PDB file of C-alpha atoms in Angstrom:
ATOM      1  CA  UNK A   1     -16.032 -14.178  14.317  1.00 48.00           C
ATOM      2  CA  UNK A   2     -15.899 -12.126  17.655  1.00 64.00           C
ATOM      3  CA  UNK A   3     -12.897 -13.903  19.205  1.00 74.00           C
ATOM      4  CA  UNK A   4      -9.772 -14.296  17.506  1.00 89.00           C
ATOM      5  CA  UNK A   5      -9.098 -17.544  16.428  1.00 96.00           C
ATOM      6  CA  UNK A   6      -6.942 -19.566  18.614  1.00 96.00           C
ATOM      7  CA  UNK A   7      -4.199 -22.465  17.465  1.00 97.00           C
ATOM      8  CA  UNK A   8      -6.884 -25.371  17.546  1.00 97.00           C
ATOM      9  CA  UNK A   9      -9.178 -23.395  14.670  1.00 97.00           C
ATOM     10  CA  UNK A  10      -6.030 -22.591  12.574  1.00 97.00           C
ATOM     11  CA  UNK A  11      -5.260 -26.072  12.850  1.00 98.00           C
ATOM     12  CA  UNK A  12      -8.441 -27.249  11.901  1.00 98.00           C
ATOM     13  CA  UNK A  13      -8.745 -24.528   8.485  1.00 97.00           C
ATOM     14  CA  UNK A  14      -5.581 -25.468   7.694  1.00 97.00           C
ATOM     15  CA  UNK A  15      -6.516 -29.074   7.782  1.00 97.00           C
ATOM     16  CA  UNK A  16      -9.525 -28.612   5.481  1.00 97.00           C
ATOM     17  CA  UNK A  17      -8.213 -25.790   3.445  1.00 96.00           C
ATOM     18  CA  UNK A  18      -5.984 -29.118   1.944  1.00 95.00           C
ATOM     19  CA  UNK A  19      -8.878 -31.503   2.145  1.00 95.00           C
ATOM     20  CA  UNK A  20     -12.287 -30.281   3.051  1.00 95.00           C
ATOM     21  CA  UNK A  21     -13.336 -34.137   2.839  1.00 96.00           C
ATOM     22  CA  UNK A  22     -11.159 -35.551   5.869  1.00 97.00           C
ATOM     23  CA  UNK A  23     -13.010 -37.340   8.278  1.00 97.00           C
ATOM     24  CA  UNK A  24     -13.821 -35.623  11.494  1.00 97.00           C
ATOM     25  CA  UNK A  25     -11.761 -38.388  13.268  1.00 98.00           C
ATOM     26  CA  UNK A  26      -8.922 -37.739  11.233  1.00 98.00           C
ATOM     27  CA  UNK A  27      -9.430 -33.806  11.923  1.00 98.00           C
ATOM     28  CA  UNK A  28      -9.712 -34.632  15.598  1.00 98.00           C
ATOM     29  CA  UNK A  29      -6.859 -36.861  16.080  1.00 98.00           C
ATOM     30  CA  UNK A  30      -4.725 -33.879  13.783  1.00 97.00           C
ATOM     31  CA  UNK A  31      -5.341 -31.148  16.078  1.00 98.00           C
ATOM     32  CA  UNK A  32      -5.544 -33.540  19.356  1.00 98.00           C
ATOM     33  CA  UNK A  33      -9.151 -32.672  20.327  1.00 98.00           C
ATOM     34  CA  UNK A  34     -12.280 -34.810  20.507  1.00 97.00           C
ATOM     35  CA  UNK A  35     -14.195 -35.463  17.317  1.00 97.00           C
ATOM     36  CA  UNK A  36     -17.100 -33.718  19.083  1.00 98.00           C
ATOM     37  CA  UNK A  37     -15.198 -31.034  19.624  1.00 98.00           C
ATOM     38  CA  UNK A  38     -13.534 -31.004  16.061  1.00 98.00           C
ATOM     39  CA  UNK A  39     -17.040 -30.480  14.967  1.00 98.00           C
ATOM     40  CA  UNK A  40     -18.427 -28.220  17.314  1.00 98.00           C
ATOM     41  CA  UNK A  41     -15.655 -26.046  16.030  1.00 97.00           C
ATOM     42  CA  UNK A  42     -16.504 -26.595  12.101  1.00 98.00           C
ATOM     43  CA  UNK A  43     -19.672 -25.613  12.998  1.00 97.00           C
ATOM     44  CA  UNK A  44     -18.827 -22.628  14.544  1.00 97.00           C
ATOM     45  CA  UNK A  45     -15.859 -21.406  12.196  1.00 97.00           C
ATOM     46  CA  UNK A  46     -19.098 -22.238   9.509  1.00 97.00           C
ATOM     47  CA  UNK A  47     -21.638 -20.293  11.339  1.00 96.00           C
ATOM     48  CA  UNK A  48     -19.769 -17.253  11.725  1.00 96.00           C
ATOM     49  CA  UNK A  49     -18.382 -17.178   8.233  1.00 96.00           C
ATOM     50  CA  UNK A  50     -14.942 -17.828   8.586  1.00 97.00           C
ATOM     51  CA  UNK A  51     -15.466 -20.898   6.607  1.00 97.00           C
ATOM     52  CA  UNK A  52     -17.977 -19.359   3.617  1.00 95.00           C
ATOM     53  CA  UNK A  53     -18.142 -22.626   1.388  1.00 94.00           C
ATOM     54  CA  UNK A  54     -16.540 -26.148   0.986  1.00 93.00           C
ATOM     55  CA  UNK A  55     -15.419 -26.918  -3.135  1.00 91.00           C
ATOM     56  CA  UNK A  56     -13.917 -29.305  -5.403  1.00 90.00           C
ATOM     57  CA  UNK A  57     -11.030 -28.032  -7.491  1.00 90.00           C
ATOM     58  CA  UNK A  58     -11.184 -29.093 -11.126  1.00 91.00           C
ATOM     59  CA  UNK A  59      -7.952 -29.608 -13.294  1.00 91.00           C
ATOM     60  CA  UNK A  60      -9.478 -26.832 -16.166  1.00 92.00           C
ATOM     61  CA  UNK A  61      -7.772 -28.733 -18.841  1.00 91.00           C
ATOM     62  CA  UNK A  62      -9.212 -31.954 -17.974  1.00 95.00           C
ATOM     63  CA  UNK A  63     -12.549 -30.508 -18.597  1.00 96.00           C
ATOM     64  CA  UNK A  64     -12.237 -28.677 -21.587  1.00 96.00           C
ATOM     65  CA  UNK A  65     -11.165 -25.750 -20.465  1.00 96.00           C
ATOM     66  CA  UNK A  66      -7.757 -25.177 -22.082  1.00 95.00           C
ATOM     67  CA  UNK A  67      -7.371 -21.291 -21.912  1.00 97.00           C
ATOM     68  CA  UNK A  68      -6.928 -19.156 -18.718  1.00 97.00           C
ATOM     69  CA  UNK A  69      -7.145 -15.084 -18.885  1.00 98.00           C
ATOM     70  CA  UNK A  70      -6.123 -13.041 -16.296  1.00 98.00           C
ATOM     71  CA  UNK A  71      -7.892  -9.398 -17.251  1.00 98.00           C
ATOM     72  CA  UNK A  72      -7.362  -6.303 -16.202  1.00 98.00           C
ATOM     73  CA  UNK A  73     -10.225  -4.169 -17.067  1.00 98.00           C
ATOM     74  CA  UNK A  74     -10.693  -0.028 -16.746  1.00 97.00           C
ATOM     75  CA  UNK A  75     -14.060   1.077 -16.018  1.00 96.00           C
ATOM     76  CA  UNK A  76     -15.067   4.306 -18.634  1.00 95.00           C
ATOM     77  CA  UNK A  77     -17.068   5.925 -16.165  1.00 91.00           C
ATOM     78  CA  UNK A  78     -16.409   5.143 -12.050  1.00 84.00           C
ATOM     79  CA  UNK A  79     -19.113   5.872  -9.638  1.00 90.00           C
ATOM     80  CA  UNK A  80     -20.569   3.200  -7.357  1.00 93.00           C
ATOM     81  CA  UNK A  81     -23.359   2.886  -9.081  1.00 93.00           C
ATOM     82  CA  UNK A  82     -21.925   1.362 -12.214  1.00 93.00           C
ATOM     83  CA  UNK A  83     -18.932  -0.125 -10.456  1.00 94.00           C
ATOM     84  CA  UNK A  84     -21.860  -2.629  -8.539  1.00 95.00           C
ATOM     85  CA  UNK A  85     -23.185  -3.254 -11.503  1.00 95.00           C
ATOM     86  CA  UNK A  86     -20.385  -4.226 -13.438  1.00 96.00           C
ATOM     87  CA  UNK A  87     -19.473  -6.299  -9.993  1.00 97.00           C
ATOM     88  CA  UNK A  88     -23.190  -7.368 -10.294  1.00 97.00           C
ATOM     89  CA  UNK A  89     -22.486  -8.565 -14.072  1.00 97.00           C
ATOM     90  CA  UNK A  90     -19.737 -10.123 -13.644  1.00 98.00           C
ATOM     91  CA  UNK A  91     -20.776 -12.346 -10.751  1.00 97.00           C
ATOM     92  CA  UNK A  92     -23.447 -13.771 -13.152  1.00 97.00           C
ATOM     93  CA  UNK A  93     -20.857 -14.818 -15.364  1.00 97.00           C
ATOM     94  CA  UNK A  94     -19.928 -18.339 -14.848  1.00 95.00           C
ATOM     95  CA  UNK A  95     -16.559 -18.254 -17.145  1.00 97.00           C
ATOM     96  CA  UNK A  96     -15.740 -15.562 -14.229  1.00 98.00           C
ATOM     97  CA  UNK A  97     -13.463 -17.252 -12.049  1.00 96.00           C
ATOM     98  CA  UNK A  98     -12.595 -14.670  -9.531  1.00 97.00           C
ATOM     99  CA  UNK A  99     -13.566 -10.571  -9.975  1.00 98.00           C
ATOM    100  CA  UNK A 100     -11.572  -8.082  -7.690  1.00 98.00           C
ATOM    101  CA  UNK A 101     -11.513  -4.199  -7.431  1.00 97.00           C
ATOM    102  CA  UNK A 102      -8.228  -3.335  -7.421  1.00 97.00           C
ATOM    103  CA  UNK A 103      -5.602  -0.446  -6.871  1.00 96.00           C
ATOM    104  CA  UNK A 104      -3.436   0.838  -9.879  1.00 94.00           C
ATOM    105  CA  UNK A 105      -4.796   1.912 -13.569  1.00 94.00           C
ATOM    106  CA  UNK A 106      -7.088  -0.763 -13.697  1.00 97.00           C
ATOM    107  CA  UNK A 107     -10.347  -0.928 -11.666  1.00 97.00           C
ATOM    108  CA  UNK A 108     -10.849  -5.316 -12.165  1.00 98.00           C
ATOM    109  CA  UNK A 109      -8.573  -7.781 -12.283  1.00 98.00           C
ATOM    110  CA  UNK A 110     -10.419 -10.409 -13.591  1.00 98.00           C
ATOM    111  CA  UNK A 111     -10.142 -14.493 -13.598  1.00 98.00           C
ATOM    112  CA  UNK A 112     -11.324 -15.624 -16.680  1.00 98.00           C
ATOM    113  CA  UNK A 113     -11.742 -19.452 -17.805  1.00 97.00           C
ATOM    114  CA  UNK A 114     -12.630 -20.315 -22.003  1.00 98.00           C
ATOM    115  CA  UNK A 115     -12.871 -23.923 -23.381  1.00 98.00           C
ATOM    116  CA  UNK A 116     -10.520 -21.577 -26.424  1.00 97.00           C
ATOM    117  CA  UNK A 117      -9.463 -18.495 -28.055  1.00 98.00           C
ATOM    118  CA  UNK A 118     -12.735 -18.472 -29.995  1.00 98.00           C
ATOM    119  CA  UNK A 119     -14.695 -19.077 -26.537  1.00 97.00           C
ATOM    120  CA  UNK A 120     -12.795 -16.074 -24.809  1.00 98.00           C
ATOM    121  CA  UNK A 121     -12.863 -13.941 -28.011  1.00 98.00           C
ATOM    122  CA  UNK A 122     -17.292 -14.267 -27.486  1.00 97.00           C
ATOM    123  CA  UNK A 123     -16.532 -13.387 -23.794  1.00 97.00           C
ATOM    124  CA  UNK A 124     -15.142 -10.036 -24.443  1.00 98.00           C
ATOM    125  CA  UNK A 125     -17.207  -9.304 -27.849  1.00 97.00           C
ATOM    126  CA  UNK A 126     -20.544  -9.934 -25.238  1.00 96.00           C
ATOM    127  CA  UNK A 127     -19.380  -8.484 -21.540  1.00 97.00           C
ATOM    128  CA  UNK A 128     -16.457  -6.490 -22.373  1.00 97.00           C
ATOM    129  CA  UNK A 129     -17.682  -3.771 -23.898  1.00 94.00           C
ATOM    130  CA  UNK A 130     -18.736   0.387 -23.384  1.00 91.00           C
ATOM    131  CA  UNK A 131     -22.357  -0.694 -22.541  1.00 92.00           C
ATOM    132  CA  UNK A 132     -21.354  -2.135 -19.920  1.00 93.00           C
ATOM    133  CA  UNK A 133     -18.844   0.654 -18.830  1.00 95.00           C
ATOM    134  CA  UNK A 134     -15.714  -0.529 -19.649  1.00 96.00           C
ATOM    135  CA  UNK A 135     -13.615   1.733 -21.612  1.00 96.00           C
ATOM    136  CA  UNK A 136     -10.431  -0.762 -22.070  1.00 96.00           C
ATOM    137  CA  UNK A 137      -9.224  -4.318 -20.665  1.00 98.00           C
ATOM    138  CA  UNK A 138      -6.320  -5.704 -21.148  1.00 98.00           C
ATOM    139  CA  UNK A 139      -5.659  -9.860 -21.317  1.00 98.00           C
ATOM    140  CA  UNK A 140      -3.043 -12.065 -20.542  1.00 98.00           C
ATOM    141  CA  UNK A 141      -3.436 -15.678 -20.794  1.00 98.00           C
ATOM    142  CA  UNK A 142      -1.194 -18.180 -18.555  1.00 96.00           C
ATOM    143  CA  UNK A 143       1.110 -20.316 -19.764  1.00 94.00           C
ATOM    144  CA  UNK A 144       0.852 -23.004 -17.042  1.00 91.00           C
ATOM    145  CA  UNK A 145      -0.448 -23.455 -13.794  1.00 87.00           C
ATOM    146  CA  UNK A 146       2.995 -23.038 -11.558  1.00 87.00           C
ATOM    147  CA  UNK A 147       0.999 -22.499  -8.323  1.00 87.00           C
ATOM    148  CA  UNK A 148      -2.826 -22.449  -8.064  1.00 85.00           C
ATOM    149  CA  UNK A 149      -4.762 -22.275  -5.100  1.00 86.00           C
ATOM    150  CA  UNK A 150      -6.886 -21.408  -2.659  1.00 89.00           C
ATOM    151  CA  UNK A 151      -5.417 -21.455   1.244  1.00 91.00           C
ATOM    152  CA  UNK A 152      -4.652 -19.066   2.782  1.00 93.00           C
ATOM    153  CA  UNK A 153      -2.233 -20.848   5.544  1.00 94.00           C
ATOM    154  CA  UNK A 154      -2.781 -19.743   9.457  1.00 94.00           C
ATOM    155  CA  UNK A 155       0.474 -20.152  11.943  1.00 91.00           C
TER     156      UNK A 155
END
């Protein structure tokens, strides 16, 4: 977006950061603006990639998805070239919650989501491995879900 955002956009993303499926009346009458202008605004915030997609959060367990890793993974060789790939790899990967390069001794932190041990164990046996450049990870699996979320809250 070229121009900062101003209080009436933070308003509205933090609005549907909570609920992306509020009304555009209810948005409107929220941040005190028309609903024509509540949408104009979506639309823009959309168009210029501030907002990048609109999602349904699923309860992992109540799905079948009873184990959470959090991965920290160290890359045997690092040049770009493998580092996209890897990045490449892991995108594909739809147990892959979230992938970031990070600082530190590990290159990835990844977000990793198994239906069980045996489920995660195939995960790393398949992805994890020196073929595809990774010379160690380390996992840790959460406990519980504390805090889990996505917004990133504007004042």
């Amino acid at each position: 977006m070229n121009q900062p955002l101003d209080a009436t956009d933070k308003a509205i993303l933090n609005l549907l950061q909570d609920d992306a499926t509020l009304p555009l009346k209810t948005v409107a009458e929220h941040v005190h603006v028309s609903i024509a202008t509540a949408q104009r605004r979506i639309q823009t915030l959309t168009d210029t990639g501030v907002i990048t997609k609109q999602v349904a959060i699923v309860d992992p367990n109540k799905v079948g998805y009873s184990l959470t890793a959090i991965v920290m993974v160290e890359m045997a060789r690092s040049n770009n070239s493998m580092q996209h790939r890897f990045e490449r790899l892991m995108n594909a990967q739809a147990q892959v919650m979230s992938c970031y390069e990070v600082s530190g001794d590990a290159d990835f932190m990844l977000m990793v989501s198994a239906k069980n041990m045996s489920d995660y164990h195939q995960f790393t046996r398949n992805l994890l491995t020196y073929e595809n450049n990774v010379r160690n990870f380390k996992s840790q699996f959460v406990m519980n879900f504390t805090k889990s979320g996505t917004k990133i809250y504007l004042d």
